[in-house]
Short mmCIF file of C-alpha atoms and ligand atoms in Angstrom, two decimals:
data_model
loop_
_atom_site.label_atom_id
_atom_site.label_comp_id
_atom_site.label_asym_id
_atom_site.label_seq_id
_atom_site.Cartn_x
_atom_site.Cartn_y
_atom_site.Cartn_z
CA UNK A 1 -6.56 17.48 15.66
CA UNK A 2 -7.70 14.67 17.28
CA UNK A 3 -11.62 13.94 16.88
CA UNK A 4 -13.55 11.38 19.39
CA UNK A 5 -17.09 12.70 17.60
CA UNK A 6 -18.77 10.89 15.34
CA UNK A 7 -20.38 12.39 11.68
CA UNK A 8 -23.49 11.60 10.27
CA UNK A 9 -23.47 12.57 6.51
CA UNK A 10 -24.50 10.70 3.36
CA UNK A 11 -23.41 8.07 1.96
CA UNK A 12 -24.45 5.88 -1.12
CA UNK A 13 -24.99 2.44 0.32
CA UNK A 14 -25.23 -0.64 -1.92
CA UNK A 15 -27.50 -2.59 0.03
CA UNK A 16 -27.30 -6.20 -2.37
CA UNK A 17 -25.08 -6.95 -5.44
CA UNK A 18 -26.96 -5.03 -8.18
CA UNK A 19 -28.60 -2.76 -6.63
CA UNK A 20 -28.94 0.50 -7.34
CA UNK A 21 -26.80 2.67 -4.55
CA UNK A 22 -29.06 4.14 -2.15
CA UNK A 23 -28.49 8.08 -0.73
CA UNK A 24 -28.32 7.28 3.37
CA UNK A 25 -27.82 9.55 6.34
CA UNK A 26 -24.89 7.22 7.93
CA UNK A 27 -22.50 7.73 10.77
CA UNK A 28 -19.05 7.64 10.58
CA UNK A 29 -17.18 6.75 13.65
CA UNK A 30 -13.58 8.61 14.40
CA UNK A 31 -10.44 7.70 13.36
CA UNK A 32 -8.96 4.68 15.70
CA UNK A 33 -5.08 5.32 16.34
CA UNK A 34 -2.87 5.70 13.29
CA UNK A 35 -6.36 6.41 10.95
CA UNK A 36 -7.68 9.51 9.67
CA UNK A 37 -11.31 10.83 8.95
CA UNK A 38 -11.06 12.10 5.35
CA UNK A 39 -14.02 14.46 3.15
CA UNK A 40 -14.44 13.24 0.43
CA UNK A 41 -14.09 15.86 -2.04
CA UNK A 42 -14.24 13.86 -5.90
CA UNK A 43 -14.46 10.50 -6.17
CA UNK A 44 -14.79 8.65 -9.77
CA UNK A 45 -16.40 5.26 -10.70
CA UNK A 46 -13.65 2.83 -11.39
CA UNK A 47 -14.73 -0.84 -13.52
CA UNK A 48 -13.44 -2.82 -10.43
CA UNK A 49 -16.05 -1.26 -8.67
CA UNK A 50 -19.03 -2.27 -10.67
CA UNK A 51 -17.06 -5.51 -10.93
CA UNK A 52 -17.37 -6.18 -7.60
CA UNK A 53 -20.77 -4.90 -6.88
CA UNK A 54 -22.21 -7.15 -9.80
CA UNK A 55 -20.17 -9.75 -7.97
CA UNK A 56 -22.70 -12.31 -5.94
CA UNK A 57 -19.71 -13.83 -4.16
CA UNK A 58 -19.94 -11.69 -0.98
CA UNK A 59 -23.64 -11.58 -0.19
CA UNK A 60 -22.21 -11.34 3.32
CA UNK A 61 -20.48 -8.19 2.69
CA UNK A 62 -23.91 -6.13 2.33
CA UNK A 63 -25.15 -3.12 3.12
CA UNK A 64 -21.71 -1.54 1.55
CA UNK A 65 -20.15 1.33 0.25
CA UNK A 66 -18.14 1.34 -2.76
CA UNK A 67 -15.74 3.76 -4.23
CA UNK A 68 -11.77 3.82 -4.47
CA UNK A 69 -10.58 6.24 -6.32
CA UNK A 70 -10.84 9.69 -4.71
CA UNK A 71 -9.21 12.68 -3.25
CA UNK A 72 -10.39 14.35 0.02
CA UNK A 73 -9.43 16.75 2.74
CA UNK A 74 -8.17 15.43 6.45
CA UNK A 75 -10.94 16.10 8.59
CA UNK A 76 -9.37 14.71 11.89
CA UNK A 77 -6.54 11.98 12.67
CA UNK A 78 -6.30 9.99 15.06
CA UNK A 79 -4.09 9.04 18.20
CA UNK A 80 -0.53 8.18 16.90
CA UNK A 81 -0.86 10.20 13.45
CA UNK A 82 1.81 12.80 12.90
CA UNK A 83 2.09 11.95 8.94
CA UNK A 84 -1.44 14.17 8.51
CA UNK A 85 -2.96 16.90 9.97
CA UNK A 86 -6.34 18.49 9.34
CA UNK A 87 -6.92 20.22 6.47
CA UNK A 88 -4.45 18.18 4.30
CA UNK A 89 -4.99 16.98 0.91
CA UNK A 90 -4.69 13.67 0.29
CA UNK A 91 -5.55 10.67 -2.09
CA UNK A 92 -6.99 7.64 -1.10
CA UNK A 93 -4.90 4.01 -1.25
CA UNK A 94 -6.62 1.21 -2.35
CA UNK A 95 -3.48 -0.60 -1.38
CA UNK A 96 -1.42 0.57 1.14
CA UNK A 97 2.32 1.08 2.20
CA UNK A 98 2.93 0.29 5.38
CA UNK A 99 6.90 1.57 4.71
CA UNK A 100 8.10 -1.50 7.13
CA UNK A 101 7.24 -4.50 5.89
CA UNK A 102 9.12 -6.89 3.68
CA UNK A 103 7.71 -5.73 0.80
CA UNK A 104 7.55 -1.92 1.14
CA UNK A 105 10.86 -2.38 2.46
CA UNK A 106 12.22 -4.30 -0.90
CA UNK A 107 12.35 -1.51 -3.60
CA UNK A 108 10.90 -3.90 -6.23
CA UNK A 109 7.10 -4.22 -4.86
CA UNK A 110 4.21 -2.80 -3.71
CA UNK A 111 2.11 -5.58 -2.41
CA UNK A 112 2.02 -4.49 1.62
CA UNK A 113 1.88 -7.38 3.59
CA UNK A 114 0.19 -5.25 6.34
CA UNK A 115 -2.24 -2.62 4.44
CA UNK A 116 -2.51 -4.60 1.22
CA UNK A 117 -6.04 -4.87 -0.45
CA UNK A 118 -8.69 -5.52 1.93
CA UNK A 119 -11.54 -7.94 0.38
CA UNK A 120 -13.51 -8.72 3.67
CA UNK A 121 -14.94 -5.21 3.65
CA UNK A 122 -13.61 -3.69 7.37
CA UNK A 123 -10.31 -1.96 8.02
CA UNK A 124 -6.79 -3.28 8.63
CA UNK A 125 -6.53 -2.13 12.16
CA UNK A 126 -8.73 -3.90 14.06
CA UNK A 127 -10.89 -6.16 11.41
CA UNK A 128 -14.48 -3.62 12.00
CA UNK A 129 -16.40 -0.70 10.23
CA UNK A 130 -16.30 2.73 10.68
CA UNK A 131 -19.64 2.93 8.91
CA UNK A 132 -23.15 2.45 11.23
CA UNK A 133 -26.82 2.95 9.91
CA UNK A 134 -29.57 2.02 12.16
CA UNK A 135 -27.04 0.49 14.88
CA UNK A 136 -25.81 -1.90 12.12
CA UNK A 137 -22.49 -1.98 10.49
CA UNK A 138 -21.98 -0.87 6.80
CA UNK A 139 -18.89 -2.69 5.09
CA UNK A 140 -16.21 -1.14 3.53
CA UNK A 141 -14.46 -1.53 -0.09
CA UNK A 142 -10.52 -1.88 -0.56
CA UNK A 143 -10.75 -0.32 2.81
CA UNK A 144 -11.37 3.47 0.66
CA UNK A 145 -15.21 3.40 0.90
CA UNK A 146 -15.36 6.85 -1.00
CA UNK A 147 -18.87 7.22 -1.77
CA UNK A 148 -19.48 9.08 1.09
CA UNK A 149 -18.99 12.77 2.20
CA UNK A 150 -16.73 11.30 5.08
CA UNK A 151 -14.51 7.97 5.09
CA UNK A 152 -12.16 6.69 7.54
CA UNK A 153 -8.70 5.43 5.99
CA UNK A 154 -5.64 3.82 7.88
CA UNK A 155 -3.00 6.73 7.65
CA UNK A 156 -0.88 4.04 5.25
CA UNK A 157 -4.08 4.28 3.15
CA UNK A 158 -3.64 8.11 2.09
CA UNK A 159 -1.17 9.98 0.35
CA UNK A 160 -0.48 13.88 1.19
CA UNK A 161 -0.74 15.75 -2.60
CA UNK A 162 0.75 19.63 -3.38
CA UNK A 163 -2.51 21.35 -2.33
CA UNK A 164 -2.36 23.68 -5.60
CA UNK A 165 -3.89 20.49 -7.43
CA UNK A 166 -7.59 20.30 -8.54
CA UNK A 167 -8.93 17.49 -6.30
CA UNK A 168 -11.72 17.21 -9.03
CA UNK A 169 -9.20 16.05 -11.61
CA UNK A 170 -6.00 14.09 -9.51
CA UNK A 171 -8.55 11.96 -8.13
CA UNK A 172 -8.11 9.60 -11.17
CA UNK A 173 -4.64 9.24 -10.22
CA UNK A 174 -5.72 7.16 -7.01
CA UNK A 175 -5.98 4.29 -9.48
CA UNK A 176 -7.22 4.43 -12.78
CA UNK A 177 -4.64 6.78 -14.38
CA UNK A 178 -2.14 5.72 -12.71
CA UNK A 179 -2.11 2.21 -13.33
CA UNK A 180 -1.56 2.72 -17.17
CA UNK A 181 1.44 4.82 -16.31
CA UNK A 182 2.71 2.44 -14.30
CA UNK A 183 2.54 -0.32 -16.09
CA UNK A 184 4.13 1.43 -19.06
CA UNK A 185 6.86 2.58 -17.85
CA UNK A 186 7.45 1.00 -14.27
CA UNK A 187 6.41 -2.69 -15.13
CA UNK A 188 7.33 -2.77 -19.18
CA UNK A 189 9.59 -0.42 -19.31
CA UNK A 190 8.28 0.60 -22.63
CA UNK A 191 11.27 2.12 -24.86
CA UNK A 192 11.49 3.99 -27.46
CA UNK A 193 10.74 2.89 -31.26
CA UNK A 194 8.97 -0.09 -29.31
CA UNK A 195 5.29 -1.66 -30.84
CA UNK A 196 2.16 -1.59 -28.09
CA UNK A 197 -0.92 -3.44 -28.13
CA UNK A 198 -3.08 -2.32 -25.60
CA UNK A 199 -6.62 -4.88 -25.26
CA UNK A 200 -9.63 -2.50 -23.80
CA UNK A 201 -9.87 1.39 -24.67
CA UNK A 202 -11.26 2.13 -21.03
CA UNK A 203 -9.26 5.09 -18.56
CA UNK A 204 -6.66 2.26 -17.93
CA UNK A 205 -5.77 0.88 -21.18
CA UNK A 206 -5.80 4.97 -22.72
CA UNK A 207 -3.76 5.38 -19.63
CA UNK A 208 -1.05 2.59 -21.29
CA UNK A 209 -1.61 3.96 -24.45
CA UNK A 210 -0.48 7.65 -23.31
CA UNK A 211 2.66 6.36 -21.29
CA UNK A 212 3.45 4.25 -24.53
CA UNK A 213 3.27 7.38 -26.73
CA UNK A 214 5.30 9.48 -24.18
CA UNK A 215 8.00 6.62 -24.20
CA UNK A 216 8.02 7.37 -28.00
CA UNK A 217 6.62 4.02 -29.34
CA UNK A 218 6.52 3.87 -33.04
CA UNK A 219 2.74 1.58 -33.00
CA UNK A 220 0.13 1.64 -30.51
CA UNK A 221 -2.37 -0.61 -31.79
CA UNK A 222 -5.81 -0.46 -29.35
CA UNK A 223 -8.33 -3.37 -29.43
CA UNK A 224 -12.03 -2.69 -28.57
CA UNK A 225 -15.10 -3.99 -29.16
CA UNK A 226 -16.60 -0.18 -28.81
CA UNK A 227 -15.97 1.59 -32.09
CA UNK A 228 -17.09 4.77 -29.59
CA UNK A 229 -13.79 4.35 -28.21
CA UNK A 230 -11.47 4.74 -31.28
CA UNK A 231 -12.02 8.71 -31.64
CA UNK A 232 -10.55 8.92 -27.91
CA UNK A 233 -7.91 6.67 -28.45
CA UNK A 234 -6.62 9.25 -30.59
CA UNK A 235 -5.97 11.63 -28.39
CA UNK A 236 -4.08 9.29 -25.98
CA UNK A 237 -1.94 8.49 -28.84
CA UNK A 238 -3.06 5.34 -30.22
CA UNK A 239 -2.02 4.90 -34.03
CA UNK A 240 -3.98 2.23 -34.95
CA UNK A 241 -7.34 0.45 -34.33
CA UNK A 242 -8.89 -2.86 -34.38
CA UNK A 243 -12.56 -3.80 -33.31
CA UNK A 244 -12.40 -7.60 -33.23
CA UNK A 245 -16.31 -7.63 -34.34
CA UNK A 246 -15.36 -6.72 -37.81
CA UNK A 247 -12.26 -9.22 -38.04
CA UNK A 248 -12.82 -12.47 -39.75
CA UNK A 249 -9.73 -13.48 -38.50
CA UNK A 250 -8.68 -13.83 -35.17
CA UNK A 251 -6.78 -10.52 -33.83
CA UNK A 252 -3.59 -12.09 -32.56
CA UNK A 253 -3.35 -12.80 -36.56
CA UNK A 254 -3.59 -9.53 -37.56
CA UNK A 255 -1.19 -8.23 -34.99
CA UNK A 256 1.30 -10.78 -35.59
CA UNK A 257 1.30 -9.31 -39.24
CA UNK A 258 1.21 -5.77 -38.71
CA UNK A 259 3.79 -6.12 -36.26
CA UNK A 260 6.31 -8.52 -37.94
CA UNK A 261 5.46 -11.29 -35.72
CA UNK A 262 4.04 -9.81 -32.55
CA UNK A 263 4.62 -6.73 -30.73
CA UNK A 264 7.04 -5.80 -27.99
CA UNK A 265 4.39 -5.17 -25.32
CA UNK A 266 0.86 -6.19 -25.10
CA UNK A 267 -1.55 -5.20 -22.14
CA UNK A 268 -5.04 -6.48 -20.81
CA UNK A 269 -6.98 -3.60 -19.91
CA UNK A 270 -10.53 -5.31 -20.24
CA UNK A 271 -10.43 -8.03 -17.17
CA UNK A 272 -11.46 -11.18 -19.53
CA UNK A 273 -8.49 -13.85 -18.59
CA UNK A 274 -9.21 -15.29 -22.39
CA UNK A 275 -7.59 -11.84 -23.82
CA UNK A 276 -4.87 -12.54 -21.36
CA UNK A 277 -3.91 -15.29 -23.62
CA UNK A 278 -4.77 -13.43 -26.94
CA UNK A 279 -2.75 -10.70 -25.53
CA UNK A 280 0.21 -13.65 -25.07
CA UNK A 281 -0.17 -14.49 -28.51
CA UNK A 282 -0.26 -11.49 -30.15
CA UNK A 283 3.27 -10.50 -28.47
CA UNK A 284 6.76 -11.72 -30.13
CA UNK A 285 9.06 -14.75 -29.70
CA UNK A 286 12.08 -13.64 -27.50
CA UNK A 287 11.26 -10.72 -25.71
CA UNK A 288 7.38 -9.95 -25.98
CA UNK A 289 5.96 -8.75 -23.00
CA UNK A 290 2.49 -9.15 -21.39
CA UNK A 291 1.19 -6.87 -18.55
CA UNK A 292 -2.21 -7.73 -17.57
CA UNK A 293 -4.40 -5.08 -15.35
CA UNK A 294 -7.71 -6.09 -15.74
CA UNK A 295 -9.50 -7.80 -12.71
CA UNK A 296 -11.84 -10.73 -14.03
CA UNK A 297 -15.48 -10.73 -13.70
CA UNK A 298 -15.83 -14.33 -13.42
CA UNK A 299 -13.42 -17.19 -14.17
CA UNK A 300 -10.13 -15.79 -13.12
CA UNK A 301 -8.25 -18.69 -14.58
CA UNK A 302 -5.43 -18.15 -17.46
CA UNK A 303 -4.89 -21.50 -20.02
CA UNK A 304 -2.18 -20.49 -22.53
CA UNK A 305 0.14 -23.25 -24.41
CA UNK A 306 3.43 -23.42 -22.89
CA UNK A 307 4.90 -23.15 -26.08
CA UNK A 308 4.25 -19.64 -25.51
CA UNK A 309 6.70 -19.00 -22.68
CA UNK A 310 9.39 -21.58 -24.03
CA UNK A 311 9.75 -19.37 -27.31
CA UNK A 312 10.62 -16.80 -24.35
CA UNK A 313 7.46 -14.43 -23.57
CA UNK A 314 7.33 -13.27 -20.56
CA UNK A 315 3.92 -12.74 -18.69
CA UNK A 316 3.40 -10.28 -15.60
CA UNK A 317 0.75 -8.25 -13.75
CA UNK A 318 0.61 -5.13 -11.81
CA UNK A 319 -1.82 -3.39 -9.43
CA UNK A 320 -1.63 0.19 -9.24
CA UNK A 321 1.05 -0.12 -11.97
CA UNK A 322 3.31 -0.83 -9.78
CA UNK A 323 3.92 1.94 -7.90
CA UNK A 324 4.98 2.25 -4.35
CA UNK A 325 2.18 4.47 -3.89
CA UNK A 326 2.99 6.63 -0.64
CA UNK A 327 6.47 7.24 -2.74
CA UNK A 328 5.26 7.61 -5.90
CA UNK A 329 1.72 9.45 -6.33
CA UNK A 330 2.61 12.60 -5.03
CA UNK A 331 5.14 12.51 -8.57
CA UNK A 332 2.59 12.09 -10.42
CA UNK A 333 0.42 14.86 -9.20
CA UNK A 334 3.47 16.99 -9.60
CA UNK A 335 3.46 15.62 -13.39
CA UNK A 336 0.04 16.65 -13.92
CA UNK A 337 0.96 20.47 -12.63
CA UNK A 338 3.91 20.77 -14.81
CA UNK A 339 1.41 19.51 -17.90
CA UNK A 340 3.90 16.86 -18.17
CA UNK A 341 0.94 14.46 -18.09
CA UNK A 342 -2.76 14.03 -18.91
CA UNK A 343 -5.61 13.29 -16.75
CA UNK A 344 -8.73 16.23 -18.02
CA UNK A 345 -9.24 13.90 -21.14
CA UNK A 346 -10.39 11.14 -19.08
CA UNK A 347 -13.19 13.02 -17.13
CA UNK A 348 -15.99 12.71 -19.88
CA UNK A 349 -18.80 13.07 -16.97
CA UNK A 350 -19.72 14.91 -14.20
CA UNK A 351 -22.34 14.41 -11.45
CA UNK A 352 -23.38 15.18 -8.54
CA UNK A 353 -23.63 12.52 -5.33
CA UNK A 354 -27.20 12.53 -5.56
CA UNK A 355 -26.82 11.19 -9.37
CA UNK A 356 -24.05 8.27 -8.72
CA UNK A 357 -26.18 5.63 -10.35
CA UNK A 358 -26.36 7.46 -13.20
CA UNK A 359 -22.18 6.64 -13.61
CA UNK A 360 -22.37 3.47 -13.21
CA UNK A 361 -25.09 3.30 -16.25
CA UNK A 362 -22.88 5.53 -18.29
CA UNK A 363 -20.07 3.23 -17.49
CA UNK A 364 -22.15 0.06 -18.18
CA UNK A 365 -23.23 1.18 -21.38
CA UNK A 366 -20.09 1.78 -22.51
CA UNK A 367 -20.45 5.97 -22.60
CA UNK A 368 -17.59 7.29 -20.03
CA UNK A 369 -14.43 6.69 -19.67
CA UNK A 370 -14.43 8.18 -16.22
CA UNK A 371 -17.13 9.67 -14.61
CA UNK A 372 -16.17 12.46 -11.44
CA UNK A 373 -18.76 12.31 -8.97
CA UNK A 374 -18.65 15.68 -6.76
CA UNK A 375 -19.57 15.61 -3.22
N1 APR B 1 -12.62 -7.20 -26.48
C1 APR B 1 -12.12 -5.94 -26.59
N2 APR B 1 -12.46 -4.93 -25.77
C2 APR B 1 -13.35 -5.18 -24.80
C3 APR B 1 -13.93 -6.46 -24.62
C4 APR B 1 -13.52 -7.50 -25.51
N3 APR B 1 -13.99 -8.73 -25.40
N4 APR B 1 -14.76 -6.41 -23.56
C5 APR B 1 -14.73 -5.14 -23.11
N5 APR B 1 -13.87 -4.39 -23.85
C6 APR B 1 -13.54 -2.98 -23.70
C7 APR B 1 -14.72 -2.08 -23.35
O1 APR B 1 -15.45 -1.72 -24.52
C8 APR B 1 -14.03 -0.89 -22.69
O2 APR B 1 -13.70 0.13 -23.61
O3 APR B 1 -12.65 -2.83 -22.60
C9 APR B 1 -12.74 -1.50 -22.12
C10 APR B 1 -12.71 -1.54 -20.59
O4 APR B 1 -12.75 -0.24 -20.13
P1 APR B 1 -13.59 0.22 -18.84
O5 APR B 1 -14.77 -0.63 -18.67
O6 APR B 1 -13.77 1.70 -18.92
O7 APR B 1 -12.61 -0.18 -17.63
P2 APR B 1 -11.31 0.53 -16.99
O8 APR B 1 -11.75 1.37 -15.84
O9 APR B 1 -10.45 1.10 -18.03
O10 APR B 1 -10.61 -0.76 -16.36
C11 APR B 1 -10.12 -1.80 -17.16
O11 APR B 1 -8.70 -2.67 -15.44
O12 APR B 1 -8.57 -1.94 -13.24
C12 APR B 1 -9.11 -2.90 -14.10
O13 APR B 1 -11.19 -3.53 -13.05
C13 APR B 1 -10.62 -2.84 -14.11
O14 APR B 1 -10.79 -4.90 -15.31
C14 APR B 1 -10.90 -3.49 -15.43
C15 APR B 1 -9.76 -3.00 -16.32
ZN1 ZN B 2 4.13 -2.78 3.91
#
């Protein structure tokens, strides 16, 4: 169904980088041609978006909402949209797939040249908000803007899931989840016998750690700062732990001898470019492998010594994990029904809208691994 009226619902609008989220009645405009209105049904807090909303590089993108990583129901589509139709359940795309351009086209990416991520805050389509308090625009984020009871999405920007799924839980595959996956076995191609180092116990590096142990890896070593974090790591598979606070040597060290000289894969789950380079170093000569996720908080800048690459390392990144995520998602929600994989163990919170800032504390201090905030 087509829908030319617009919603006023709440929405939790940063209104400066920092600031606690504030509940707001806001309106939400209808979907332009080839977008669709979505309710929000779960949405979790990510790192990347506290990372950007402690950001003070886009004062200009304020007020805002935040939020990427949900799952909704269609509420209307708009001209041109025959993909969707109300009452569909989807996730939201942080990045897109456009299915057309070189890229989607290629087989070996999923960077979308046309619905790729969206920094500026406003949609692809036509560069403006859906989002209006007061007469005055409201930005978007990774053109998702979940943390509201309705969002408008570019129909590349949503995925249609097997309804029989609990929106509550596959909402953590819209990026956290799967991006550990992904990188595991899409980008590394973890096999089997193989040694893992995974930097940063959060929902994405215990994401790598459970693909790693499903590959059958014979070591996953995890590296955190947060001895909280070892118990879960556990249950995601992780064999061994190391909390470089109570190393007097430096970790790449230690790895390099547990591992006889460096393990097959390393990943950088944390965003801090300087364990992107620990993460190089603590990986073998010949074929050692490191797959960074994290996004940086502040200097995004790598320095390693190219001795590191000569001896034959090879250093790579993924968003997403990889996956061609119009193609691929609706797999892994299929995975989760079959119990092939895992996604309960990461929900260690629950709250309602009202309570969002309460996530972002728990995920500041270091409490959740992924908080589900229920609209
Ligand atoms: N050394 C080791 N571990 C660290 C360090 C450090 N210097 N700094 C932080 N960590 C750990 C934290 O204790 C935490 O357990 O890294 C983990 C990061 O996990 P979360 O904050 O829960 O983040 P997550 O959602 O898993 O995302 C990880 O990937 O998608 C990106 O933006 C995201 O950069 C972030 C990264
Ligand atoms: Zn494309």
């Amino acid at each position: 169904m087509s829908s030319t009226a617009i919603i006023t619902c709440k929405a939790a609008v940063a209104w400066g980088a920092g600031e606690a989220l504030v509940i707001e009645e806001v309106e939400v405009d209808p979907p332009k041609p080839m977008e669709i209105r979505v309710k929000v049904i779960s949405t979790a807090l990510c790192r990347s978006d506290i990372t950007q909303w402690e950001s003070k590089a886009f004062p200009h993108l304020y007020p805002r909402i935040f939020g990427h990583e949900a799952s909704g129901i269609v509420e209307s589509v708009g001209e041109g949209v025959e993909e969707f139709k109300e009452g569909d359940h989807v996730l939201t795309l942080f990045i897109g797939e456009c299915m057309k351009c070189k890229h989607c086209t290629s087989g070996k990416s999923n960077m979308c040249q046309v619905l790729g991520l969206e920094r500026t805050g406003v949609m692809h389509s036509d560069k403006t908000t859906r989002f209006s308090l007061r007469g005055k625009p409201i930005y978007h984020y990774c053109a998702v803007s979940s943390f509201s009871e309705y969002t408008v999405v570019h129909s590349g920007c949503a995925v249609k899931i097997n309804p029989a799924a609990p929106l509550e839980k596959i909402c953590l595959l819209s990026c956290g989840v799967a991006a550990g996956l992904g990188a595991a076995w899409r980008v590394a191609d973890i096999s089997k016998g193989s040694t893992v180092v995974i930097f940063g116990l959060g929902t994405v590096g215990l994401s790598v750690a459970q693909g790693a142990k499903l590959r059958g890896a014979s070591q996953i070593i995890g590296v955190d700062i947060n001895p909280e974090k070892f118990e879960k790591g556990k249950a995601f598979g992780v064999t061994k732990f190391i909390n470089p606070n109570d190393c007097n040597e430096p970790v790449q060290q230690i790895i390099k001898r547990i591992t006889d000289g460096g393990a097959d894969y390393t990943f950088e789950c944390i965003g801090d470019p300087g364990m992107i380079t620990t993460a190089l170093q603590s990986c073998c000569d010949g074929w050692g492998l490191t797959v960074t996720l994290g996004v940086p908080k502040l200097k995004p800048e790598i320095v390693a010594h190219c001795a590191l690459l000569l001896s034959g390392r090879t250093l790579t990144g993924s968003m997403l994990g990889g996956w061609k995520p119009k193609s691929d998602l609706p797999k892994l929600v299929d995975m989760y029904l079959n119990k092939e994989i895992q996604i309960d163990e990461y929900v260690t919170h629950d709250l309602p809208f009202t309570e969002i800032n309460k996530a972002f504390d728990l995920m500041r201090e270091g409490k959740s691994l992924r908080c589900v905030i229920h609209m």
